[in-house]
Amino acid sequence: MITRSEAAIPQILAWRALKTLSKYFEFGYLYEILAENKIRISQPELKRYIVGTVLPPQLKAVHIIQALRNENVFAQVVQNKLKIDENGVVNVAELAYDEDVLTVAMAEAYLSFFRSVDVVLTAAVNGIPLASLLAWVLDAKLAVARRERESQSIKYLSAQIFQTDPPSIVHIYLPANQIPKNSRVLIADDLLRSGRTLKALLNIVRDADAYTVGIFAIISLSNAWRSLLGEEVRSRVLLNIQQ
């Protein structure tokens, strides 16, 4: 039985990524990607990896994920799922709970942040599926900021978010013990647009005396949020679109 271990993570991710991508791309194209990236693999071997009858060795699994990322196919999965209605509204909520999107997100996050994150932080609610899976992949703690306090006896970190429609200020709260002092935090969210929620989460990390090491999102609709980040903070977004 497959169990979670540091060795098994890339193997599981490579299998899941190949299985997911086989829904959107021809087998020959996937084989060509791996061959062009100098991964020694036979067609029968690749078929076994896609089906899951056998998992690739750990190092080969990492190379497979890297090769797929190099060809930008993760973004193409999100692009395939993307819908924009006549009013310019993006189906972000659907993307946040889509199994295929979350699968390629895990693969990308593993390559970008493995062994560099202690806590994955998000704001409820649509960011929770992504953050939960990233916490598993990165072997990190999960922290979720919410709009309500669950107990008056718990010490909370809080930050405010200014909303424009209608104009209002809301607060998000996180139990103070969810982010240890000096921990390395990855902020995960389904959508990045104005950066208002991101700013609140950055403030919570600061107030916890911790460090934001990265930002991860499924989709970005503008570049406004980038001005909030210092040079030391890495950002990874599966799909960038401008409206």
Coordinates of N, CA and C in Angstrom, one line a residue:
M1 N 0.8 -1.2 0.0 CA 0.0 0.0 0.0 C 0.9 1.2 0.0
I2 N 0.5 2.2 -0.8 CA 1.3 3.5 -0.9 C 1.0 4.3 0.4
T3 N 2.0 4.7 1.0 CA 1.9 5.6 2.2 C 2.6 6.9 2.0
R4 N 2.3 7.9 2.8 CA 2.9 9.2 2.6 C 4.3 9.1 3.2
S5 N 5.3 9.4 2.4 CA 6.7 9.5 2.9 C 7.3 10.5 1.9
E6 N 8.5 11.0 2.3 CA 9.2 12.0 1.5 C 9.5 11.4 0.2
A7 N 9.9 10.1 0.1 CA 10.2 9.4 -1.1 C 9.0 9.2 -2.0
A8 N 7.9 8.9 -1.4 CA 6.7 8.6 -2.2 C 6.0 9.8 -2.8
I9 N 6.2 11.0 -2.2 CA 5.4 12.2 -2.7 C 5.6 12.5 -4.2
P10 N 6.9 12.6 -4.7 CA 7.0 12.9 -6.1 C 6.5 11.7 -7.0
Q11 N 6.6 10.5 -6.5 CA 6.1 9.4 -7.2 C 4.6 9.5 -7.4
I12 N 3.9 9.8 -6.3 CA 2.4 9.9 -6.4 C 2.1 11.1 -7.2
L13 N 2.8 12.2 -7.1 CA 2.5 13.4 -7.9 C 2.7 13.2 -9.4
A14 N 3.8 12.5 -9.7 CA 4.0 12.2 -11.1 C 2.9 11.3 -11.7
W15 N 2.5 10.3 -11.0 CA 1.4 9.5 -11.5 C 0.1 10.3 -11.6
R16 N -0.2 11.1 -10.6 CA -1.5 11.8 -10.7 C -1.4 12.9 -11.8
A17 N -0.3 13.5 -12.0 CA -0.1 14.5 -13.0 C -0.3 13.9 -14.4
L18 N 0.4 12.8 -14.6 CA 0.3 12.1 -15.9 C -1.1 11.6 -16.2
K19 N -1.8 11.1 -15.2 CA -3.2 10.6 -15.3 C -4.1 11.8 -15.7
T20 N -3.9 12.9 -15.0 CA -4.7 14.1 -15.3 C -4.5 14.6 -16.7
L21 N -3.2 14.7 -17.0 CA -2.9 15.3 -18.3 C -3.3 14.4 -19.5
S22 N -3.4 13.1 -19.2 CA -3.8 12.2 -20.3 C -5.3 12.5 -20.7
K23 N -6.0 13.2 -19.9 CA -7.4 13.6 -20.3 C -7.4 14.7 -21.3
Y24 N -6.3 15.5 -21.3 CA -6.3 16.7 -22.1 C -5.3 16.7 -23.3
F25 N -4.4 15.7 -23.3 CA -3.4 15.7 -24.3 C -3.2 14.2 -24.8
E26 N -2.9 14.1 -26.1 CA -2.7 12.8 -26.6 C -1.4 12.1 -26.0
F27 N -1.5 10.8 -25.9 CA -0.4 10.0 -25.3 C 0.9 10.4 -26.0
G28 N 0.9 10.5 -27.3 CA 2.1 10.7 -28.1 C 2.7 12.1 -27.7
Y29 N 1.9 13.1 -27.4 CA 2.4 14.4 -27.0 C 3.1 14.3 -25.7
L30 N 2.5 13.6 -24.7 CA 3.1 13.5 -23.4 C 4.4 12.7 -23.5
Y31 N 4.5 11.7 -24.3 CA 5.7 10.9 -24.5 C 6.8 11.8 -25.2
E32 N 6.3 12.7 -26.1 CA 7.3 13.6 -26.8 C 7.9 14.6 -25.8
I33 N 7.0 15.1 -24.9 CA 7.5 16.0 -23.9 C 8.6 15.4 -23.1
L34 N 8.4 14.2 -22.6 CA 9.4 13.5 -21.8 C 10.7 13.2 -22.6
A35 N 10.5 12.8 -23.8 CA 11.7 12.5 -24.6 C 12.5 13.7 -24.9
E36 N 11.8 14.8 -25.2 CA 12.5 16.1 -25.5 C 13.3 16.6 -24.3
N37 N 12.8 16.2 -23.1 CA 13.5 16.6 -21.9 C 14.5 15.6 -21.4
K38 N 14.8 14.7 -22.3 CA 15.9 13.7 -22.1 C 15.6 12.7 -20.9
I39 N 14.3 12.4 -20.8 CA 13.9 11.4 -19.8 C 13.8 10.0 -20.5
R40 N 14.6 9.1 -20.0 CA 14.7 7.8 -20.7 C 13.5 7.0 -20.2
I41 N 12.5 6.8 -21.1 CA 11.3 6.1 -20.8 C 10.7 5.5 -22.1
S42 N 10.2 4.3 -22.0 CA 9.6 3.6 -23.1 C 8.1 3.9 -23.1
Q43 N 7.5 3.7 -24.2 CA 6.0 4.0 -24.3 C 5.2 3.0 -23.4
P44 N 5.6 1.7 -23.3 CA 4.8 0.9 -22.4 C 5.0 1.3 -20.9
E45 N 6.3 1.8 -20.6 CA 6.5 2.2 -19.3 C 5.7 3.4 -18.9
L46 N 5.6 4.4 -19.9 CA 4.7 5.6 -19.7 C 3.3 5.2 -19.5
K47 N 2.8 4.2 -20.2 CA 1.4 3.8 -20.1 C 1.2 3.2 -18.7
R48 N 2.1 2.5 -18.2 CA 2.0 1.9 -16.8 C 2.0 3.0 -15.8
Y49 N 2.8 4.1 -16.0 CA 2.8 5.2 -15.1 C 1.4 5.9 -15.1
I50 N 0.8 6.1 -16.3 CA -0.4 6.8 -16.4 C -1.5 6.0 -15.7
V51 N -1.6 4.7 -16.0 CA -2.6 3.9 -15.4 C -2.4 3.7 -13.9
G52 N -1.2 3.7 -13.4 CA -0.9 3.6 -12.0 C -0.6 2.2 -11.6
T53 N -0.3 1.3 -12.5 CA 0.0 -0.1 -12.2 C 1.4 -0.1 -11.5
V54 N 2.2 0.9 -11.9 CA 3.6 1.0 -11.2 C 3.9 2.5 -11.1
L55 N 4.6 2.8 -10.1 CA 5.0 4.2 -9.9 C 6.5 4.4 -10.4
P56 N 6.8 5.6 -11.0 CA 8.2 5.8 -11.4 C 9.1 5.9 -10.2
P57 N 10.4 5.6 -10.3 CA 11.3 5.8 -9.2 C 11.3 7.2 -8.8
Q58 N 11.8 7.5 -7.6 CA 11.7 8.9 -7.1 C 12.4 9.9 -7.9
L59 N 13.6 9.7 -8.3 CA 14.3 10.7 -9.1 C 13.7 10.9 -10.5
K60 N 13.3 9.8 -11.1 CA 12.6 9.9 -12.4 C 11.3 10.7 -12.3
A61 N 10.6 10.4 -11.2 CA 9.3 11.1 -10.9 C 9.5 12.6 -10.9
V62 N 10.6 13.0 -10.2 CA 10.9 14.5 -10.1 C 11.1 15.0 -11.5
H63 N 11.9 14.3 -12.3 CA 12.3 14.8 -13.6 C 11.0 14.8 -14.5
I64 N 10.1 13.9 -14.3 CA 8.9 13.9 -15.1 C 8.1 15.1 -14.8
I65 N 7.9 15.4 -13.5 CA 7.2 16.6 -13.1 C 7.8 17.9 -13.6
Q66 N 9.1 18.0 -13.6 CA 9.9 19.1 -14.1 C 9.7 19.3 -15.6
A67 N 9.7 18.2 -16.3 CA 9.5 18.2 -17.8 C 8.1 18.7 -18.1
L68 N 7.1 18.3 -17.4 CA 5.8 18.7 -17.7 C 5.6 20.2 -17.3
R69 N 6.2 20.6 -16.3 CA 6.2 22.0 -15.9 C 6.9 22.9 -17.0
N70 N 8.0 22.4 -17.5 CA 8.7 23.1 -18.5 C 7.9 23.4 -19.7
E71 N 7.0 22.5 -20.1 CA 6.2 22.7 -21.3 C 4.9 23.4 -21.0
N72 N 4.7 23.9 -19.8 CA 3.6 24.8 -19.4 C 2.2 24.1 -19.5
V73 N 2.2 22.8 -19.4 CA 1.0 22.1 -19.5 C 0.1 22.2 -18.3
F74 N 0.7 22.5 -17.2 CA -0.2 22.7 -16.0 C -1.1 23.9 -16.2
A75 N -0.6 25.0 -16.7 CA -1.4 26.2 -17.0 C -2.5 25.9 -18.0
Q76 N -2.1 25.0 -19.0 CA -3.1 24.6 -20.0 C -4.3 23.9 -19.4
V77 N -4.1 23.1 -18.4 CA -5.2 22.4 -17.7 C -6.2 23.5 -17.1
V78 N -5.6 24.5 -16.4 CA -6.4 25.5 -15.8 C -7.1 26.3 -16.9
Q79 N -6.4 26.6 -18.0 CA -7.0 27.3 -19.1 C -8.2 26.6 -19.7
N80 N -8.0 25.3 -19.8 CA -9.1 24.4 -20.3 C -10.4 24.5 -19.4
K81 N -10.2 24.6 -18.1 CA -11.3 24.7 -17.2 C -11.9 26.1 -17.0
L82 N -11.1 27.1 -17.5 CA -11.5 28.5 -17.3 C -12.8 28.8 -18.1
K83 N -13.7 29.5 -17.4 CA -14.9 30.1 -18.1 C -15.1 31.5 -17.7
I84 N -15.3 32.4 -18.6 CA -15.6 33.8 -18.4 C -16.9 34.1 -19.0
D85 N -17.9 34.6 -18.2 CA -19.2 34.9 -18.7 C -19.3 36.2 -19.4
E86 N -20.5 36.6 -19.9 CA -20.6 37.8 -20.7 C -20.3 39.1 -19.9
N87 N -20.4 38.9 -18.5 CA -20.1 40.1 -17.6 C -18.6 40.1 -17.2
G88 N -17.8 39.2 -17.7 CA -16.4 39.2 -17.3 C -16.2 38.4 -16.0
V89 N -17.1 37.7 -15.5 CA -17.0 37.0 -14.3 C -16.3 35.6 -14.5
V90 N -15.2 35.3 -13.8 CA -14.5 34.1 -13.9 C -15.0 33.1 -13.0
N91 N -15.0 31.8 -13.4 CA -15.6 30.7 -12.6 C -14.5 30.3 -11.6
V92 N -14.1 31.2 -10.7 CA -13.0 30.9 -9.8 C -13.4 29.8 -8.8
A93 N -14.7 29.9 -8.3 CA -15.1 28.9 -7.3 C -15.1 27.5 -7.9
E94 N -15.4 27.3 -9.1 CA -15.3 26.0 -9.7 C -13.8 25.5 -9.8
L95 N -13.0 26.4 -10.2 CA -11.5 26.1 -10.3 C -11.0 25.7 -8.9
A96 N -11.4 26.3 -7.9 CA -10.9 26.1 -6.5 C -11.2 24.7 -6.0
Y97 N -12.2 24.1 -6.6 CA -12.6 22.7 -6.1 C -12.5 21.7 -7.2
D98 N -11.8 22.0 -8.3 CA -11.7 21.1 -9.4 C -10.5 20.1 -9.1
E99 N -10.7 18.8 -9.2 CA -9.7 17.9 -8.9 C -8.5 18.0 -9.8
D100 N -8.7 18.2 -11.1 CA -7.6 18.3 -12.1 C -6.7 19.5 -11.8
V101 N -7.4 20.6 -11.5 CA -6.7 21.9 -11.2 C -5.8 21.7 -10.0
L102 N -6.4 21.1 -8.9 CA -5.7 20.9 -7.7 C -4.5 19.9 -7.9
T103 N -4.7 18.9 -8.7 CA -3.6 18.0 -9.0 C -2.4 18.7 -9.6
V104 N -2.6 19.5 -10.6 CA -1.4 20.2 -11.2 C -0.9 21.2 -10.3
A105 N -1.7 21.8 -9.4 CA -1.2 22.8 -8.4 C -0.3 22.1 -7.4
M106 N -0.6 20.9 -7.0 CA 0.3 20.2 -6.1 C 1.6 19.9 -6.7
A107 N 1.6 19.5 -8.0 CA 2.9 19.2 -8.7 C 3.7 20.5 -8.8
E108 N 3.1 21.6 -9.1 CA 3.9 22.8 -9.3 C 4.4 23.3 -7.9
A109 N 3.6 23.2 -6.9 CA 4.0 23.6 -5.5 C 5.2 22.8 -5.0
Y110 N 5.1 21.5 -5.3 CA 6.2 20.6 -4.9 C 7.5 21.1 -5.5
L111 N 7.6 21.4 -6.8 CA 8.8 21.8 -7.4 C 9.3 23.1 -6.9
S112 N 8.3 24.0 -6.5 CA 8.7 25.4 -6.2 C 9.0 25.6 -4.7
F113 N 8.4 24.8 -3.8 CA 8.5 25.1 -2.4 C 8.8 23.9 -1.5
F114 N 9.1 22.8 -2.0 CA 9.4 21.6 -1.1 C 10.6 21.9 -0.2
R115 N 10.4 21.6 1.1 CA 11.5 21.8 2.1 C 11.8 23.2 2.4
S116 N 10.9 24.1 2.0 CA 11.1 25.6 2.3 C 10.0 26.2 3.0
V117 N 9.0 25.4 3.5 CA 7.8 25.9 4.1 C 7.4 25.2 5.3
D118 N 7.1 25.9 6.4 CA 6.6 25.3 7.6 C 5.1 25.4 7.8
V119 N 4.5 26.5 7.3 CA 3.1 26.7 7.4 C 2.5 27.1 6.1
V120 N 1.3 26.6 5.7 CA 0.6 27.1 4.5 C -0.6 27.8 5.1
L121 N -0.7 29.1 4.7 CA -1.8 30.0 5.3 C -2.7 30.4 4.1
T122 N -4.0 30.3 4.4 CA -5.0 30.8 3.5 C -6.2 31.5 4.2
A123 N -7.1 32.1 3.5 CA -8.3 32.7 4.1 C -9.5 31.9 3.6
A124 N -10.4 31.6 4.5 CA -11.6 30.8 4.2 C -12.5 31.7 3.2
V125 N -13.2 31.0 2.2 CA -13.3 29.6 2.2 C -12.7 28.9 1.0
N126 N -12.7 29.6 -0.2 CA -12.3 28.9 -1.4 C -10.9 28.5 -1.5
G127 N -10.0 29.1 -0.6 CA -8.6 28.7 -0.6 C -8.3 27.5 0.2
I128 N -9.3 27.0 0.9 CA -9.0 25.8 1.8 C -8.6 24.6 1.1
P129 N -9.3 24.1 0.0 CA -8.9 22.9 -0.7 C -7.5 23.0 -1.2
L130 N -7.1 24.1 -1.8 CA -5.7 24.3 -2.3 C -4.7 24.2 -1.2
A131 N -5.0 25.0 -0.1 CA -4.0 25.1 1.0 C -3.9 23.8 1.7
S132 N -5.0 23.0 1.8 CA -4.9 21.7 2.5 C -4.0 20.8 1.8
L133 N -4.2 20.7 0.4 CA -3.4 19.8 -0.4 C -1.9 20.3 -0.4
L134 N -1.7 21.6 -0.5 CA -0.3 22.0 -0.5 C 0.4 21.7 0.8
A135 N -0.3 21.9 1.9 CA 0.2 21.5 3.2 C 0.7 20.1 3.3
W136 N -0.2 19.2 2.7 CA 0.2 17.8 2.7 C 1.4 17.5 1.8
V137 N 1.4 18.1 0.6 CA 2.6 17.9 -0.3 C 3.9 18.4 0.3
L138 N 3.8 19.6 0.9 CA 5.0 20.2 1.5 C 5.3 19.8 2.9
D139 N 4.5 18.9 3.4 CA 4.8 18.4 4.8 C 4.8 19.6 5.8
A140 N 3.8 20.5 5.6 CA 3.7 21.7 6.4 C 2.4 21.8 7.2
K141 N 2.3 22.7 8.1 CA 1.1 22.9 8.9 C 0.1 23.7 8.1
L142 N -1.2 23.5 8.3 CA -2.2 24.3 7.7 C -2.8 25.3 8.6
A143 N -2.9 26.5 8.2 CA -3.5 27.6 9.0 C -4.6 28.3 8.1
V144 N -5.8 28.5 8.7 CA -6.9 29.1 7.9 C -7.4 30.3 8.7
A145 N -7.4 31.5 8.1 CA -7.9 32.7 8.7 C -9.4 32.8 8.3
R146 N -10.2 33.1 9.3 CA -11.7 33.1 9.1 C -12.2 34.5 9.5
R147 N -13.5 34.7 9.1 CA -14.1 36.0 9.4 C -14.8 36.0 10.7
E148 N -14.6 35.0 11.5 CA -15.3 35.0 12.8 C -14.3 34.3 13.8
R149 N -14.5 34.8 15.1 CA -13.7 34.1 16.2 C -14.5 32.9 16.6
E150 N -13.9 31.8 16.9 CA -14.6 30.6 17.3 C -14.7 30.5 18.8
S151 N -13.8 31.3 19.5 CA -13.9 31.2 21.0 C -13.3 32.5 21.5
Q152 N -14.0 33.0 22.6 CA -13.5 34.2 23.2 C -12.3 34.0 24.1
S153 N -12.0 32.7 24.4 CA -10.8 32.4 25.2 C -9.5 32.2 24.5
I154 N -9.6 32.2 23.1 CA -8.4 32.0 22.3 C -7.8 33.4 21.9
K155 N -6.5 33.4 21.9 CA -5.8 34.6 21.4 C -5.8 34.6 19.9
Y156 N -6.2 35.7 19.2 CA -6.2 35.7 17.8 C -5.3 36.8 17.2
L157 N -4.7 36.5 16.0 CA -4.2 37.5 15.2 C -5.3 38.0 14.2
S158 N -5.3 39.3 13.9 CA -6.4 39.7 13.1 C -5.9 40.8 12.1
A159 N -6.6 40.9 11.0 CA -6.3 41.9 10.0 C -7.6 42.3 9.3
Q160 N -7.6 43.5 8.7 CA -8.8 44.0 8.1 C -8.7 44.0 6.6
I161 N -9.8 43.8 5.9 CA -9.9 43.8 4.4 C -10.9 44.9 4.0
F162 N -10.5 45.8 3.2 CA -11.5 46.8 2.7 C -12.2 46.2 1.4
Q163 N -13.5 46.1 1.5 CA -14.2 45.6 0.3 C -14.9 46.7 -0.4
T164 N -15.0 46.7 -1.7 CA -15.5 47.8 -2.5 C -17.0 47.6 -2.8
D165 N -17.5 46.4 -2.8 CA -18.9 46.2 -3.3 C -19.6 45.3 -2.3
P166 N -20.4 45.9 -1.4 CA -20.5 47.3 -1.1 C -19.3 47.8 -0.3
P167 N -19.0 49.1 -0.2 CA -17.9 49.5 0.6 C -18.0 49.1 2.0
S168 N -17.1 48.4 2.6 CA -17.1 47.9 3.9 C -15.8 47.4 4.4
I169 N -15.6 47.3 5.7 CA -14.4 46.7 6.2 C -14.7 45.4 6.9
V170 N -14.1 44.3 6.6 CA -14.3 43.0 7.3 C -12.9 42.7 7.9
H171 N -13.0 41.8 8.9 CA -11.8 41.4 9.6 C -11.7 39.9 9.5
I172 N -10.4 39.4 9.4 CA -10.2 38.0 9.4 C -9.3 37.7 10.6
Y173 N -9.5 36.5 11.2 CA -8.9 36.1 12.5 C -8.2 34.7 12.3
L174 N -7.1 34.6 13.0 CA -6.4 33.4 13.0 C -5.9 33.1 14.4
P175 N -6.1 31.9 15.0 CA -5.6 31.6 16.3 C -4.1 31.9 16.3
A176 N -3.6 32.6 17.3 CA -2.2 33.0 17.3 C -1.2 31.9 17.3
N177 N -1.6 30.7 17.8 CA -0.7 29.6 17.9 C -0.5 28.8 16.6
Q178 N -1.3 29.2 15.5 CA -1.3 28.5 14.3 C 0.0 28.8 13.4
I179 N 0.6 29.9 13.7 CA 1.9 30.3 13.0 C 3.0 30.5 14.1
P180 N 3.8 29.5 14.3 CA 4.9 29.7 15.2 C 5.9 30.8 14.9
K181 N 6.5 31.4 15.9 CA 7.4 32.5 15.6 C 8.6 32.0 14.8
N182 N 9.0 32.8 13.8 CA 10.1 32.5 12.9 C 9.8 31.4 11.9
S183 N 8.6 31.0 11.8 CA 8.3 30.0 10.8 C 8.2 30.6 9.4
R184 N 8.4 29.7 8.4 CA 8.4 30.1 7.0 C 7.0 29.8 6.5
V185 N 6.3 30.8 6.0 CA 4.9 30.7 5.6 C 4.7 30.9 4.1
L186 N 3.9 30.0 3.5 CA 3.5 30.1 2.2 C 2.0 30.5 2.2
I187 N 1.7 31.6 1.6 CA 0.3 32.0 1.5 C -0.3 31.4 0.2
A188 N -1.4 30.7 0.3 CA -2.1 30.1 -0.8 C -3.5 30.7 -1.0
D189 N -3.9 30.9 -2.2 CA -5.2 31.4 -2.5 C -5.7 30.9 -3.9
D190 N -7.0 30.9 -4.1 CA -7.5 30.5 -5.3 C -7.3 31.6 -6.4
L191 N -7.5 32.9 -5.9 CA -7.6 34.0 -6.8 C -6.7 35.1 -6.3
L192 N -6.0 35.8 -7.2 CA -5.3 37.0 -6.9 C -5.7 38.1 -7.8
R193 N -6.2 39.2 -7.3 CA -6.7 40.3 -8.1 C -6.2 41.6 -7.6
S194 N -6.9 42.2 -6.6 CA -6.5 43.5 -6.1 C -5.4 43.4 -5.0
G195 N -5.3 42.2 -4.4 CA -4.3 42.0 -3.3 C -4.8 42.4 -2.0
R196 N -6.1 42.7 -1.8 CA -6.6 43.1 -0.5 C -6.6 42.0 0.5
T197 N -7.0 40.8 0.1 CA -6.9 39.7 1.0 C -5.5 39.3 1.3
L198 N -4.7 39.3 0.2 CA -3.3 39.0 0.4 C -2.6 39.9 1.4
K199 N -2.9 41.2 1.3 CA -2.3 42.2 2.2 C -2.7 41.8 3.7
A200 N -3.9 41.4 3.9 CA -4.3 41.1 5.2 C -3.6 39.8 5.7
L201 N -3.4 38.9 4.9 CA -2.6 37.7 5.3 C -1.2 38.0 5.5
L202 N -0.6 38.8 4.7 CA 0.8 39.3 4.9 C 0.9 40.0 6.3
N203 N -0.1 40.7 6.6 CA 0.0 41.4 7.9 C -0.1 40.4 9.1
I204 N -0.9 39.4 8.9 CA -1.0 38.4 10.0 C 0.3 37.6 10.1
V205 N 1.0 37.3 9.0 CA 2.3 36.7 9.1 C 3.3 37.6 9.8
R206 N 3.3 38.8 9.5 CA 4.2 39.8 10.2 C 3.9 39.9 11.7
D207 N 2.6 40.0 12.0 CA 2.3 40.1 13.4 C 2.6 38.8 14.2
A208 N 2.7 37.7 13.5 CA 3.1 36.4 14.1 C 4.6 36.3 14.3
D209 N 5.4 37.3 13.9 CA 6.8 37.3 13.9 C 7.4 36.1 13.0
A210 N 6.7 35.9 11.9 CA 7.1 34.8 11.0 C 7.5 35.5 9.7
Y211 N 7.8 34.6 8.7 CA 8.3 35.1 7.4 C 7.5 34.6 6.3
T212 N 7.0 35.4 5.4 CA 6.3 35.0 4.2 C 7.4 34.6 3.1
V213 N 7.5 33.4 2.8 CA 8.5 33.0 1.8 C 8.0 32.8 0.4
G214 N 6.6 32.7 0.3 CA 6.1 32.5 -1.0 C 4.6 32.8 -1.1
I215 N 4.1 33.0 -2.3 CA 2.7 33.2 -2.6 C 2.3 32.1 -3.7
F216 N 1.2 31.4 -3.5 CA 0.8 30.4 -4.5 C -0.7 30.6 -4.8
A217 N -1.0 30.7 -6.1 CA -2.4 30.9 -6.5 C -2.7 30.1 -7.7
I218 N -4.0 29.8 -7.9 CA -4.5 29.1 -9.1 C -4.5 30.1 -10.3
I219 N -5.1 31.2 -10.0 CA -5.3 32.2 -11.1 C -5.0 33.6 -10.6
S220 N -4.5 34.4 -11.5 CA -4.3 35.9 -11.2 C -5.0 36.7 -12.3
L221 N -5.8 37.7 -11.9 CA -6.5 38.5 -12.9 C -5.9 39.9 -13.1
S222 N -4.8 40.2 -12.3 CA -4.1 41.4 -12.5 C -2.7 41.3 -11.9
N223 N -2.0 42.4 -12.0 CA -0.6 42.4 -11.3 C -0.6 43.3 -10.1
A224 N -1.8 43.8 -9.7 CA -1.8 44.8 -8.6 C -1.2 44.3 -7.3
W225 N -1.4 43.0 -7.1 CA -0.9 42.4 -5.8 C 0.6 42.2 -5.7
R226 N 1.3 42.3 -6.9 CA 2.7 42.1 -6.9 C 3.5 43.2 -6.1
S227 N 2.9 44.4 -6.1 CA 3.6 45.5 -5.4 C 3.7 45.3 -3.9
L228 N 2.9 44.3 -3.4 CA 2.9 44.1 -1.9 C 4.1 43.2 -1.5
L229 N 4.7 42.6 -2.5 CA 5.7 41.6 -2.1 C 7.1 42.1 -2.1
G230 N 7.9 41.7 -1.2 CA 9.4 42.0 -1.2 C 10.1 41.1 -2.2
E231 N 11.3 41.5 -2.5 CA 12.1 40.8 -3.5 C 12.4 39.3 -3.0
E232 N 12.4 39.1 -1.7 CA 12.7 37.8 -1.2 C 11.5 36.8 -1.3
V233 N 10.3 37.3 -1.6 CA 9.1 36.5 -1.6 C 8.9 35.9 -3.0
R234 N 8.9 34.6 -3.2 CA 8.6 34.0 -4.5 C 7.1 33.9 -4.7
S235 N 6.7 34.0 -5.9 CA 5.3 33.8 -6.3 C 5.2 32.8 -7.4
R236 N 4.2 32.0 -7.3 CA 3.8 31.0 -8.3 C 2.3 31.1 -8.6
V237 N 2.0 31.3 -9.8 CA 0.6 31.3 -10.2 C 0.4 30.4 -11.4
L238 N -0.6 29.5 -11.4 CA -0.8 28.5 -12.4 C -1.2 29.2 -13.7
L239 N -2.0 30.2 -13.7 CA -2.5 30.9 -14.9 C -2.7 32.4 -14.6
N240 N -2.1 33.2 -15.4 CA -2.2 34.6 -15.4 C -3.1 35.1 -16.5
I241 N -4.2 35.8 -16.3 CA -5.0 36.4 -17.3 C -5.2 37.8 -16.9
Q242 N -5.3 38.7 -17.9 CA -5.6 40.1 -17.7 C -7.0 40.4 -18.2
Q243 N -7.8 41.1 -17.4 CA -9.1 41.5 -17.9 C -9.2 43.0 -18.2

